[in-house]
Tab-separated table of C-alpha atoms and ligand atoms in Angstrom:
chain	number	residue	atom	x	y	z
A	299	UNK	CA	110.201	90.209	86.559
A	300	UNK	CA	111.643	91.241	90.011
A	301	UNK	CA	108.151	91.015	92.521
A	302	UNK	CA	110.397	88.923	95.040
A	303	UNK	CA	110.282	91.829	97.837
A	304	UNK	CA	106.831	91.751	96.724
A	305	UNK	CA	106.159	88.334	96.845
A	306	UNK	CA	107.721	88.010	100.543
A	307	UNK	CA	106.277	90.589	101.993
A	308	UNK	CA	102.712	89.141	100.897
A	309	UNK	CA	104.588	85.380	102.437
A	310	UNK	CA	105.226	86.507	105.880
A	311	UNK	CA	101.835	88.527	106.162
A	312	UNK	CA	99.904	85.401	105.165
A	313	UNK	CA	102.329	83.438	107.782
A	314	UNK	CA	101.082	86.245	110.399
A	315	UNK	CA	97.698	85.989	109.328
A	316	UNK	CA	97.657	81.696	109.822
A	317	UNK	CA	99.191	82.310	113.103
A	318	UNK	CA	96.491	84.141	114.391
A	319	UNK	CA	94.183	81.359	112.585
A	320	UNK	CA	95.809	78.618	114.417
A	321	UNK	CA	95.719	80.530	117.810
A	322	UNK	CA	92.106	81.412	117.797
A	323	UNK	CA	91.555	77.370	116.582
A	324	UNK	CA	93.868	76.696	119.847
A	325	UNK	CA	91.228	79.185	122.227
A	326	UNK	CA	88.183	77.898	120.752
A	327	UNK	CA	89.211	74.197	121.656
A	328	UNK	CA	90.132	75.853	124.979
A	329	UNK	CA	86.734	77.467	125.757
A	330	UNK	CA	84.936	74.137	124.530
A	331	UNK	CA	87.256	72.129	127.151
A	332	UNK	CA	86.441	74.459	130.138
A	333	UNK	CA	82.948	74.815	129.333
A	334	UNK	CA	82.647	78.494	128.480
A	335	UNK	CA	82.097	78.292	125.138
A	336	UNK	CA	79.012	80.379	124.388
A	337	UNK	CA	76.713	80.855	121.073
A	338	UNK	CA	77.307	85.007	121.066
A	339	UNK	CA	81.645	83.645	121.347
A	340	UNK	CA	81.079	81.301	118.629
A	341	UNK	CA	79.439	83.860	116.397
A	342	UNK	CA	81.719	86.189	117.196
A	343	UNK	CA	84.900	83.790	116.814
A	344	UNK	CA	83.261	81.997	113.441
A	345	UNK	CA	83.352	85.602	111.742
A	346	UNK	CA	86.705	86.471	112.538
A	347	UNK	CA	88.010	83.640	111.559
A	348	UNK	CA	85.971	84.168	108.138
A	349	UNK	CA	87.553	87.191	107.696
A	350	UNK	CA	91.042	85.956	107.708
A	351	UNK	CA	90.021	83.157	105.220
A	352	UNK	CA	88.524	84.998	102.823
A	353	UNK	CA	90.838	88.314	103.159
A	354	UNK	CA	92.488	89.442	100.195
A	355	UNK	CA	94.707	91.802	99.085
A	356	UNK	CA	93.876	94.318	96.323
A	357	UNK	CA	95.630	96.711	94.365
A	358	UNK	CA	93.047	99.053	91.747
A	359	UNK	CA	94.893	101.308	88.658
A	360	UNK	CA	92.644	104.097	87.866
A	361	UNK	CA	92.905	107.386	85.845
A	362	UNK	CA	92.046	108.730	82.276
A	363	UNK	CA	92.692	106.600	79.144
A	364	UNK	CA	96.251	106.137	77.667
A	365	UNK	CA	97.908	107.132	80.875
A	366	UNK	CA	99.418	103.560	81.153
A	367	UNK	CA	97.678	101.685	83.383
A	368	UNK	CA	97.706	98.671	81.774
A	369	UNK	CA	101.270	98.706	81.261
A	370	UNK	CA	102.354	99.212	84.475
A	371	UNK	CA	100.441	96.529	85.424
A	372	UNK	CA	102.379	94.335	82.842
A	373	UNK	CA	105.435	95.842	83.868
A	374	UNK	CA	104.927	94.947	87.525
A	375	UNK	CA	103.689	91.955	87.374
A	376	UNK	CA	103.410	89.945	84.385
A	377	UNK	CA	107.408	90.825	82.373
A	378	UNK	CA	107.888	87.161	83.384
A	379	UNK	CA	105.784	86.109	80.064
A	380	UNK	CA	108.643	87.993	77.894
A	381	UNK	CA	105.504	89.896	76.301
A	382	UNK	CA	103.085	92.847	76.970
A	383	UNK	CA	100.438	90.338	78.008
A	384	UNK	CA	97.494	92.158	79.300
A	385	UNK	CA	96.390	94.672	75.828
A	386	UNK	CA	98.189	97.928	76.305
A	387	UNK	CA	98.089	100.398	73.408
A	388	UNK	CA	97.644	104.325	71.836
A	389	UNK	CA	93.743	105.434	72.427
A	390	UNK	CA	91.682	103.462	74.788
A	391	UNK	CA	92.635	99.692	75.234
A	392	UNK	CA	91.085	98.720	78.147
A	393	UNK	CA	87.468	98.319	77.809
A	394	UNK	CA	85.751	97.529	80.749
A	395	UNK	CA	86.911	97.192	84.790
A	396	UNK	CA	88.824	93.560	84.704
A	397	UNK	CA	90.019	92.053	87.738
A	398	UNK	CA	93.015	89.660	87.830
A	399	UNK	CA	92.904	87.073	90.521
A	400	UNK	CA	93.577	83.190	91.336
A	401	UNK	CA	89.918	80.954	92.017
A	402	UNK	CA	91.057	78.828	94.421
A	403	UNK	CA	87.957	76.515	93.528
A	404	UNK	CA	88.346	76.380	90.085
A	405	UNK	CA	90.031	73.334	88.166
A	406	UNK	CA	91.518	75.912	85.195
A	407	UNK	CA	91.744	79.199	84.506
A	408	UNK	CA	89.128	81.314	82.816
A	409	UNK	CA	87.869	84.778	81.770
A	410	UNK	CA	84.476	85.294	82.640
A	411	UNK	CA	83.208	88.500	80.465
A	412	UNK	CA	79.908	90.076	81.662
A	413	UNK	CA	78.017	91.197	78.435
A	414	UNK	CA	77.698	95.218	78.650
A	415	UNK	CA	73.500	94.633	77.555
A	416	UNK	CA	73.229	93.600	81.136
A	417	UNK	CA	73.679	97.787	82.129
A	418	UNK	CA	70.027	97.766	80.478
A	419	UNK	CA	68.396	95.735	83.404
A	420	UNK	CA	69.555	97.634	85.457
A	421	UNK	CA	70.939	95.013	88.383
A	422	UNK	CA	74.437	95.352	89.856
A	423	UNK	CA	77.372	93.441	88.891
A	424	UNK	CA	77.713	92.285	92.009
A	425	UNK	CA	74.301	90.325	91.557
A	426	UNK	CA	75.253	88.981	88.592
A	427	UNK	CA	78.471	87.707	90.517
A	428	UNK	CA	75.843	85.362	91.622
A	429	UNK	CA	74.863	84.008	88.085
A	430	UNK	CA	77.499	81.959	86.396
A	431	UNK	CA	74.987	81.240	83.398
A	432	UNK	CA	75.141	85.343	82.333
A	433	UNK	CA	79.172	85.482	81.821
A	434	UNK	CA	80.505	84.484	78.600
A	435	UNK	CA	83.448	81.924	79.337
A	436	UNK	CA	86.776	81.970	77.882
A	437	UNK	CA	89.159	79.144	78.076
A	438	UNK	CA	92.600	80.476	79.308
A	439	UNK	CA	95.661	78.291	79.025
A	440	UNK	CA	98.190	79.804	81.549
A	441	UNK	CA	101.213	77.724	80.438
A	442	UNK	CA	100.868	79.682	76.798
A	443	UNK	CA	101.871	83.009	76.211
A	444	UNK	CA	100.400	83.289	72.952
A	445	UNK	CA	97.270	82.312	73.618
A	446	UNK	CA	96.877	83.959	76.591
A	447	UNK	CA	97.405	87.126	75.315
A	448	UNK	CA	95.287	86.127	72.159
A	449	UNK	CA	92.344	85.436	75.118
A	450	UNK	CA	93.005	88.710	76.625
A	451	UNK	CA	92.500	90.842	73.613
A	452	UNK	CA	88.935	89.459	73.735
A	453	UNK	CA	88.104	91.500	77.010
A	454	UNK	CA	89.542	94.893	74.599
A	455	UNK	CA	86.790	94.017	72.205
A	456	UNK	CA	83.896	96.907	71.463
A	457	UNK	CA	80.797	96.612	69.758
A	458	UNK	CA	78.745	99.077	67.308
A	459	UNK	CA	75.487	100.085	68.331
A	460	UNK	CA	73.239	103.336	67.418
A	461	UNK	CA	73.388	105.823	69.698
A	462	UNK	CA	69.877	105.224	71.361
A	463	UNK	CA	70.870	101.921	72.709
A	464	UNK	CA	74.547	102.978	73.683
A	465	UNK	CA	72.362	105.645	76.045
A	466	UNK	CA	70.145	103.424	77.202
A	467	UNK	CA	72.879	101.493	78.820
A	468	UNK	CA	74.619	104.790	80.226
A	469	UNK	CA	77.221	105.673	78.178
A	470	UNK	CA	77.369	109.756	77.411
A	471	UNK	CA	76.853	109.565	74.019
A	472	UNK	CA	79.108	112.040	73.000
A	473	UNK	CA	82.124	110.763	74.632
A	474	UNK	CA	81.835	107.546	72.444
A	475	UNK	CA	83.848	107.188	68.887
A	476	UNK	CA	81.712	106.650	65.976
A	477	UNK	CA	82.373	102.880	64.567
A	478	UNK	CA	84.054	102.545	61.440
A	479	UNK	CA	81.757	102.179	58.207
A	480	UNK	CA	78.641	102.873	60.197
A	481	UNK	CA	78.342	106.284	60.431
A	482	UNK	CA	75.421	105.938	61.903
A	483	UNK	CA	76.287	104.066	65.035
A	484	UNK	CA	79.080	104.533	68.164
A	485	UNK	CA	81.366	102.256	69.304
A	486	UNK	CA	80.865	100.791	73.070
A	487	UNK	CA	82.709	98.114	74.964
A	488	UNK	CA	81.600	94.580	74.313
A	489	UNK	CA	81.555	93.742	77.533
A	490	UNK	CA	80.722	95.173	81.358
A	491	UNK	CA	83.147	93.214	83.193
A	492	UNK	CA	85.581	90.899	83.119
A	493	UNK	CA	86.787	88.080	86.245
A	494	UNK	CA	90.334	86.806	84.774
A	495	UNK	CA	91.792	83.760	86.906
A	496	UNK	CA	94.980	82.416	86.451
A	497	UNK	CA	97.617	80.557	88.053
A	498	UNK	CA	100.405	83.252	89.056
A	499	UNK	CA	102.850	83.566	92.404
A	500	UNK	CA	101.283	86.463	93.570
A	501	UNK	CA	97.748	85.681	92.581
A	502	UNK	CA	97.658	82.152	94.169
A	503	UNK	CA	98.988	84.388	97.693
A	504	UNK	CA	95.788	86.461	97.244
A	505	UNK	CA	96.398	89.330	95.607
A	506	UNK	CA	93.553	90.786	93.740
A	507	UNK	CA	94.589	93.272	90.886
A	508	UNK	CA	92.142	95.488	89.130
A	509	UNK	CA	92.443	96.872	85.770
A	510	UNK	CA	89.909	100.118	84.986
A	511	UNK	CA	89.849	101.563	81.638
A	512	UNK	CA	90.039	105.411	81.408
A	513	UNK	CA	86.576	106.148	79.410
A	514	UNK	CA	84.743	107.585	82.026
A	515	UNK	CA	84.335	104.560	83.827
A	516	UNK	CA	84.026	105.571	87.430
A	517	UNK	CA	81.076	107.418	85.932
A	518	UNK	CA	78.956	104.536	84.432
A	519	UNK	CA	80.050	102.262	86.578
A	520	UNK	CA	79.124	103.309	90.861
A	521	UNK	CA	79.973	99.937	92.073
A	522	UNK	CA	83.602	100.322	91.063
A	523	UNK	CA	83.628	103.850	93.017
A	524	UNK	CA	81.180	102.727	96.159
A	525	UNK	CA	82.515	99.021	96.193
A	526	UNK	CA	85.643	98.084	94.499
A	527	UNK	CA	87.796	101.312	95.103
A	528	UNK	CA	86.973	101.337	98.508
A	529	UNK	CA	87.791	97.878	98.797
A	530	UNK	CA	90.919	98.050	97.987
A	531	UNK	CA	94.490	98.254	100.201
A	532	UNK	CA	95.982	100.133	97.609
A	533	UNK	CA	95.100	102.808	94.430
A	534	UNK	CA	97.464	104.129	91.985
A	535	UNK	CA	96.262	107.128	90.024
A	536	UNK	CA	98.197	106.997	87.103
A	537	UNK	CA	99.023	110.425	85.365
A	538	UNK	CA	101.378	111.069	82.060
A	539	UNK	CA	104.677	113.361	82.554
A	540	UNK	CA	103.692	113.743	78.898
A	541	UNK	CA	100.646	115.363	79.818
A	542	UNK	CA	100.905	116.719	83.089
A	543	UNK	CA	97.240	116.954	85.692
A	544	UNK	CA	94.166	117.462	82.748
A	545	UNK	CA	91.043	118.780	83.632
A	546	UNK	CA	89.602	114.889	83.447
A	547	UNK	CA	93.170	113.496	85.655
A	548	UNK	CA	91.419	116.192	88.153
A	549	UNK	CA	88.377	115.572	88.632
A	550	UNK	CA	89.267	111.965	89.042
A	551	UNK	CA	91.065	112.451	91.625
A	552	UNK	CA	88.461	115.335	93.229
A	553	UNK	CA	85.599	112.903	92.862
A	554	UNK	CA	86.650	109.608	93.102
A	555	UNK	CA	89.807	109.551	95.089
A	556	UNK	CA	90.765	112.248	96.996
A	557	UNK	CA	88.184	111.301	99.633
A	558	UNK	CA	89.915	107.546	99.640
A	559	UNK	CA	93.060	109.035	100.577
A	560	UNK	CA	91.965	110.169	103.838
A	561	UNK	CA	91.224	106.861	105.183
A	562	UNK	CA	94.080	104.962	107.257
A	563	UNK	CA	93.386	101.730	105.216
A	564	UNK	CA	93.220	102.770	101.530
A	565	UNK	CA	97.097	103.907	100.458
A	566	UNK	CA	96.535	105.927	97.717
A	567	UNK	CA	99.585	106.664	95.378
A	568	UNK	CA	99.496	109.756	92.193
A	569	UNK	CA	102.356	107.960	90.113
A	570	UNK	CA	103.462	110.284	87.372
A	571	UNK	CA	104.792	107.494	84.117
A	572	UNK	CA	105.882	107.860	81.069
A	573	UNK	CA	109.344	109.949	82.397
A	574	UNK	CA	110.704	108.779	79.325
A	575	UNK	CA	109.411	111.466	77.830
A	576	UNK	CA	110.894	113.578	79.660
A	577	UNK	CA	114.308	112.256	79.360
A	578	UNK	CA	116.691	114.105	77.080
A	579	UNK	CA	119.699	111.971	75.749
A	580	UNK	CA	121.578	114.835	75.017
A	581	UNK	CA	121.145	116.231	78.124
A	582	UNK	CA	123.269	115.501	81.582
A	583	UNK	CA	121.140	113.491	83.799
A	584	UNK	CA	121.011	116.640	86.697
A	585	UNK	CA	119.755	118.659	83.404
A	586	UNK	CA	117.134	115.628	82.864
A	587	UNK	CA	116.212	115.517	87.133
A	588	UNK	CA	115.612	118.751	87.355
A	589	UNK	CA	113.126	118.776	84.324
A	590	UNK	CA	111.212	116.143	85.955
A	591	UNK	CA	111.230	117.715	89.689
A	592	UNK	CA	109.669	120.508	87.963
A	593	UNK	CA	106.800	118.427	86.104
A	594	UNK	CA	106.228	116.705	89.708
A	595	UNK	CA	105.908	119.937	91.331
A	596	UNK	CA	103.330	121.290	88.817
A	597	UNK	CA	101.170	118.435	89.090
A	598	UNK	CA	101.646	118.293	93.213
A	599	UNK	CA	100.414	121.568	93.338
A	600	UNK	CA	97.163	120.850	90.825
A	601	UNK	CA	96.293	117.738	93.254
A	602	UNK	CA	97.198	120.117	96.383
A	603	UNK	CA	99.644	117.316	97.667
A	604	UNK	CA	103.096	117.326	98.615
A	605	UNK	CA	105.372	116.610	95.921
A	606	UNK	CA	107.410	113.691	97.535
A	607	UNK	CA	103.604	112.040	97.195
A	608	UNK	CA	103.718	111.704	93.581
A	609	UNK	CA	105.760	108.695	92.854
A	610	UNK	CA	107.691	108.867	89.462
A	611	UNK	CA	107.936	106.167	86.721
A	612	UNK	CA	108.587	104.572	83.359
A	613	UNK	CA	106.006	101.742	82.791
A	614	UNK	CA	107.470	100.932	79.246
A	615	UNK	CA	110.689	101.438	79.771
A	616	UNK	CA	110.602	98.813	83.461
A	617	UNK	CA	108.352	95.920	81.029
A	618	UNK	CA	111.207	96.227	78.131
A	619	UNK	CA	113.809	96.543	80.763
A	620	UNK	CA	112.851	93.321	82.228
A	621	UNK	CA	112.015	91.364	78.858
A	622	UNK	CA	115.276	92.119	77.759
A	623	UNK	CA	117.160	91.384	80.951
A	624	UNK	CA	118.600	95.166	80.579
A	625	UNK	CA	119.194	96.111	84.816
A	626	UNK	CA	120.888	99.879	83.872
A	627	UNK	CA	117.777	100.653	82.318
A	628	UNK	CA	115.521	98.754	84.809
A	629	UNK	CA	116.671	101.335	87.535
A	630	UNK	CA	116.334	104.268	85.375
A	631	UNK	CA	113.059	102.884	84.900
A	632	UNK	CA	112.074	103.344	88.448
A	633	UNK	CA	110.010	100.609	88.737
A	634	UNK	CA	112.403	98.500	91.388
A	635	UNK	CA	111.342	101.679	93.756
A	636	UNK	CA	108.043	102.196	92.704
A	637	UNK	CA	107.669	98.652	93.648
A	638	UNK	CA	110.147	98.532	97.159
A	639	UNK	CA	107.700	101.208	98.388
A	640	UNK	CA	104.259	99.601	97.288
A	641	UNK	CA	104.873	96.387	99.143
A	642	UNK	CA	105.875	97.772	102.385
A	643	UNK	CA	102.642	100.285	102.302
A	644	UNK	CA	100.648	98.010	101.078
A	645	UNK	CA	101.467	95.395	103.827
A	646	UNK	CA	101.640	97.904	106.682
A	647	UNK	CA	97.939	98.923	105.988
A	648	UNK	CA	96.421	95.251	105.517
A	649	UNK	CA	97.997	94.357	109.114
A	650	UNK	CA	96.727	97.381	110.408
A	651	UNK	CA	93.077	96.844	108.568
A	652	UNK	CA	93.365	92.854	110.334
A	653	UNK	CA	94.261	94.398	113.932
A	654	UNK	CA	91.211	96.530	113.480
A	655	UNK	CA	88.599	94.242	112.502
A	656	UNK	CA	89.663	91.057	113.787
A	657	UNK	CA	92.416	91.493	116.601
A	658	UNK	CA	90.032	94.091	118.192
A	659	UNK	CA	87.195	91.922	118.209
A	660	UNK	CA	89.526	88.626	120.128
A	661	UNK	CA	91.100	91.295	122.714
A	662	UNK	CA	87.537	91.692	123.918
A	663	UNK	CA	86.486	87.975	123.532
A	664	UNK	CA	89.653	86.954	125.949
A	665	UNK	CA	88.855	89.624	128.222
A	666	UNK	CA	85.098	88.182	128.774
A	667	UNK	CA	86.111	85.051	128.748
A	668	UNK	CA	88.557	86.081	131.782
A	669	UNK	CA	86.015	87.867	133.466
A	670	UNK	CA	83.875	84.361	133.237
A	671	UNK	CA	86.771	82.411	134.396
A	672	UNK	CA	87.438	85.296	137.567
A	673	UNK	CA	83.967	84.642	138.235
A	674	UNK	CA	84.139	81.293	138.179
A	675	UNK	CA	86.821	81.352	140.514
A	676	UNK	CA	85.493	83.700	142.816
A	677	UNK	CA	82.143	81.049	143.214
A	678	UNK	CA	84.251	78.547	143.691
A	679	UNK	CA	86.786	80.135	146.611
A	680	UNK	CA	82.984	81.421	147.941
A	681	UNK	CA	82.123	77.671	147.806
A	682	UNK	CA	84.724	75.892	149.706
A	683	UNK	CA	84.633	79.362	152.517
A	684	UNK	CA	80.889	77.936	152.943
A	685	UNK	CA	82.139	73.825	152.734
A	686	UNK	CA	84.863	74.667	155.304
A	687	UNK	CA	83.133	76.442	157.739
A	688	UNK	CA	79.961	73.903	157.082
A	689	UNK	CA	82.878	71.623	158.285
A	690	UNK	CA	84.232	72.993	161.403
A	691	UNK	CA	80.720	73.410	162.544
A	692	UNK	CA	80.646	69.739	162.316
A	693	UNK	CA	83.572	68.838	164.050
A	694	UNK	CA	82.468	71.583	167.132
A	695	UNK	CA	79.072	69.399	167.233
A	696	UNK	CA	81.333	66.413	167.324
A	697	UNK	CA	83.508	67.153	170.087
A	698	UNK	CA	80.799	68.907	171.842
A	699	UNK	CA	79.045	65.222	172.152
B	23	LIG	N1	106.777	106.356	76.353
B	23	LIG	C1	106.024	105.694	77.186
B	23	LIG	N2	104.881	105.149	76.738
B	23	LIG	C2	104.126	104.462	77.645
B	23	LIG	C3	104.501	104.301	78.990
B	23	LIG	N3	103.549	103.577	79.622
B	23	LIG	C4	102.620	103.296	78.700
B	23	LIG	N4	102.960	103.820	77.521
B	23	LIG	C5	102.236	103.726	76.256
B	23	LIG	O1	101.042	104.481	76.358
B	23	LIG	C6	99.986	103.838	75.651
B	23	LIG	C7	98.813	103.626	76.574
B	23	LIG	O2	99.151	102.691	77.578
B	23	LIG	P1	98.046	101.798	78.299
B	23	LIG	O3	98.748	100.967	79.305
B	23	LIG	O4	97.209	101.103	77.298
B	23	LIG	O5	97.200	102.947	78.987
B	23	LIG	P2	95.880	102.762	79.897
B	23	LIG	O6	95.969	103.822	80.965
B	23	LIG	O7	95.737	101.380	80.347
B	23	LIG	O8	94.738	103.203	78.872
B	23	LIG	P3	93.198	102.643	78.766
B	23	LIG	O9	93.254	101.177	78.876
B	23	LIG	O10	92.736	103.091	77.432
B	23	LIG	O11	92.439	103.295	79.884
B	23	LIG	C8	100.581	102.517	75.118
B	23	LIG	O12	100.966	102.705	73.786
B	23	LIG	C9	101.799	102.291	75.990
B	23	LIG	O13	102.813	101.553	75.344
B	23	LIG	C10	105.739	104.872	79.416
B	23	LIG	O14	106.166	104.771	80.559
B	23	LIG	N5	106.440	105.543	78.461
B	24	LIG	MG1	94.379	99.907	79.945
């Protein structure tokens, strides 16, 4: 797997972001030398210092089942392991939202699976971030292939229940597949939530990635459309060339994304895969362009963006690419562009998103503390005005004598 530019980029933004780190380390010990260290500065310089330690950057794949989300992700960043590692498949595959990231704090990596029955007491996941004791543990060895992707089929895993309980916990009944020798019961995910850490480049430079599964998900679950979406430096709404914009690809994007698109942090990409299936081998490649430039207009107009928006790619065709060390059919993937542009965008909004909230903040911290210092002076030119003339008054009752 290529994610060098990638990788770099995310190096000399978390170079930037200990530069800033050491400097405001540097002004602190300053204000605490010269005495003008106050409790409202400390405060103030404590949380912005707590936001560059604990930011992270996140990329979230979203859109309707099958579309390849999944793959992509494989294809972008895990074609290192020489396998589809992360489960990828016809019909729905990904079962719940699972985020991919390195716990600094941890001794090993783990999955952490949040049972679904936990949608029945109705608390968020983010409180049950909280409780280690509620998340089923999986061992994860990172150095193993094999097993890794034998632990990662586990967060895939669905459950039978009847369709009483599978509404209790939320799910629209009639969306859900009816298991297999139990006519009388649906099939739901096994789980509500999965936490994967592992050792990876990327991962261990902060880089969050999360996985959503295309069942309706933004539906049933509002944290991952008020809190994790939001949260995130970068979407990708994956649709299918095969497919074109369906009614559900729509109103995804109406209701869940189009709104994050307007805001300067969140870069929000439409990435049309699967242009394989568009490609005609017995066609000239202008023949096979000009296919897909139509396709990309279509769906353009359905999202009412500009075509150049919608970013065009082969998620299968860049993960065997790479596992088979093929480069001709790596760039007809598109991935290596798909990829150049991500990491600049990405990057450009997270510095932008750091100026705002922390470089902001430290402009008008050094301009107070200035104004302090001005004062300071001006007391203490005021001071010696009133010593010196306290002193020639002296001297003229001196010589006066
Ligand atoms: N031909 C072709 N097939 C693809 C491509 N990308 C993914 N697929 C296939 O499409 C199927 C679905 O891919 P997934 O990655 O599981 O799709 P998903 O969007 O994650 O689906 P859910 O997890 O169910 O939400 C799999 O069989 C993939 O191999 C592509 O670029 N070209
Ligand atoms: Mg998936």
């Amino acid at each position: 797997m290529d994610s060098a530019r990638l990788s770099s980029q995310m190096d000399a933004y978390l170079q930037w972001r200990q530069e800033i780190f050491r400097e405001l380390t540097r002004y602190r010990a300053w204000l605490n030398e010269h005495h003008v260290q106050s409790p409202d500065l400390e405060n103030k310089l404590q949380q912005a210092m707590q936001t560059l330690r604990d930011d992270r950057i996140t990329i979230a794949f979203v859109g309707e089942f099958s579309r390849g989300k999944t793959e992509l992700i494989n294809a972008l960043f895990f074609a290192h392991y020489g396998t589809r590692i992360l489960p990828s498949g016809a019909g729905r595959t990904t079962m719940c939202p699972t985020e991919l990231f390195f716990d600094q704090r941890a001794q090993d990596s783990y999955i952490r699976l949040l049972p679904i029955e936990t949608r029945m007491v109705g608390s968020s996941i983010a409180s049950f971030r909280k409780i280690p004791e509620k998340w089923v543990l999986v061992p994860l060895n990172a150095k193993d292939p094999k097993m890794m992707k034998k632990a990662f089929a586990e967060v895939a895993n669905s459950k039978a229940v009847s369709a009483n309980e599978a509404a209790a916990m939320g799910f629209q009944v009639e969306l859900l597949e009816p298991a297999p020798d139990k006519p009388d019961k649906v099939l739901i995910p096994a789980w509500r939530h999965a936490m994967i850490s592992f050792d990876h480049p990327l991962l261990r430079q902060g880089l969050t990635i999360i996985d959503t599964p295309g069942l309706n998900a933004l539906g049933c679950e509002p944290e991952l459309t008020f809190s994790l979406l939001p949260e995130a430096q970068s979407i990708l709404l994956l649709l299918s060339a095969s497919t074109g914009v369906s009614a559900t690809d729509l109103d995804i994007w109406n209701r869940h994304i189009r709104d994050l698109a307007l805001r300067e942090s969140t870069g929000v990409y439409a990435v049309l895969n699967k242009i394989d299936a568009v490609w005609d081998e017995l066609e000239s490649d202008a023949y096979n362009q000009k296919a897909l430039g139509t396709i990309r207009a279509q769906c353009a107009r359905q999202l009412s963006i500009a075509p150049d928006e919608i970013l065009t790619v082969s998620a299968k065709e860049g993960l065997l690419a790479q596992v088979s060390g093929n480069q001709a059919r790596l760039q007809k993937s598109q991935l290596p562009a798909l990829e150049e542009l991500l990491s600049n965008d990405m990057m450009r909004r997270k510095e932008l998103l750091i100026q705002k909230s922390v470089i902001r903040d430290i402009h008008a911290l050094l301009h107070g503390s200035k104004k302090t210092l001005l004062r300071r002076r001006e007391n203490a030119l005021e001071e010696l005005k009133v010593m010196k003339s306290d002193e020639s008054n002296r001297k003229e009752q001196l010589d006066n004598r």
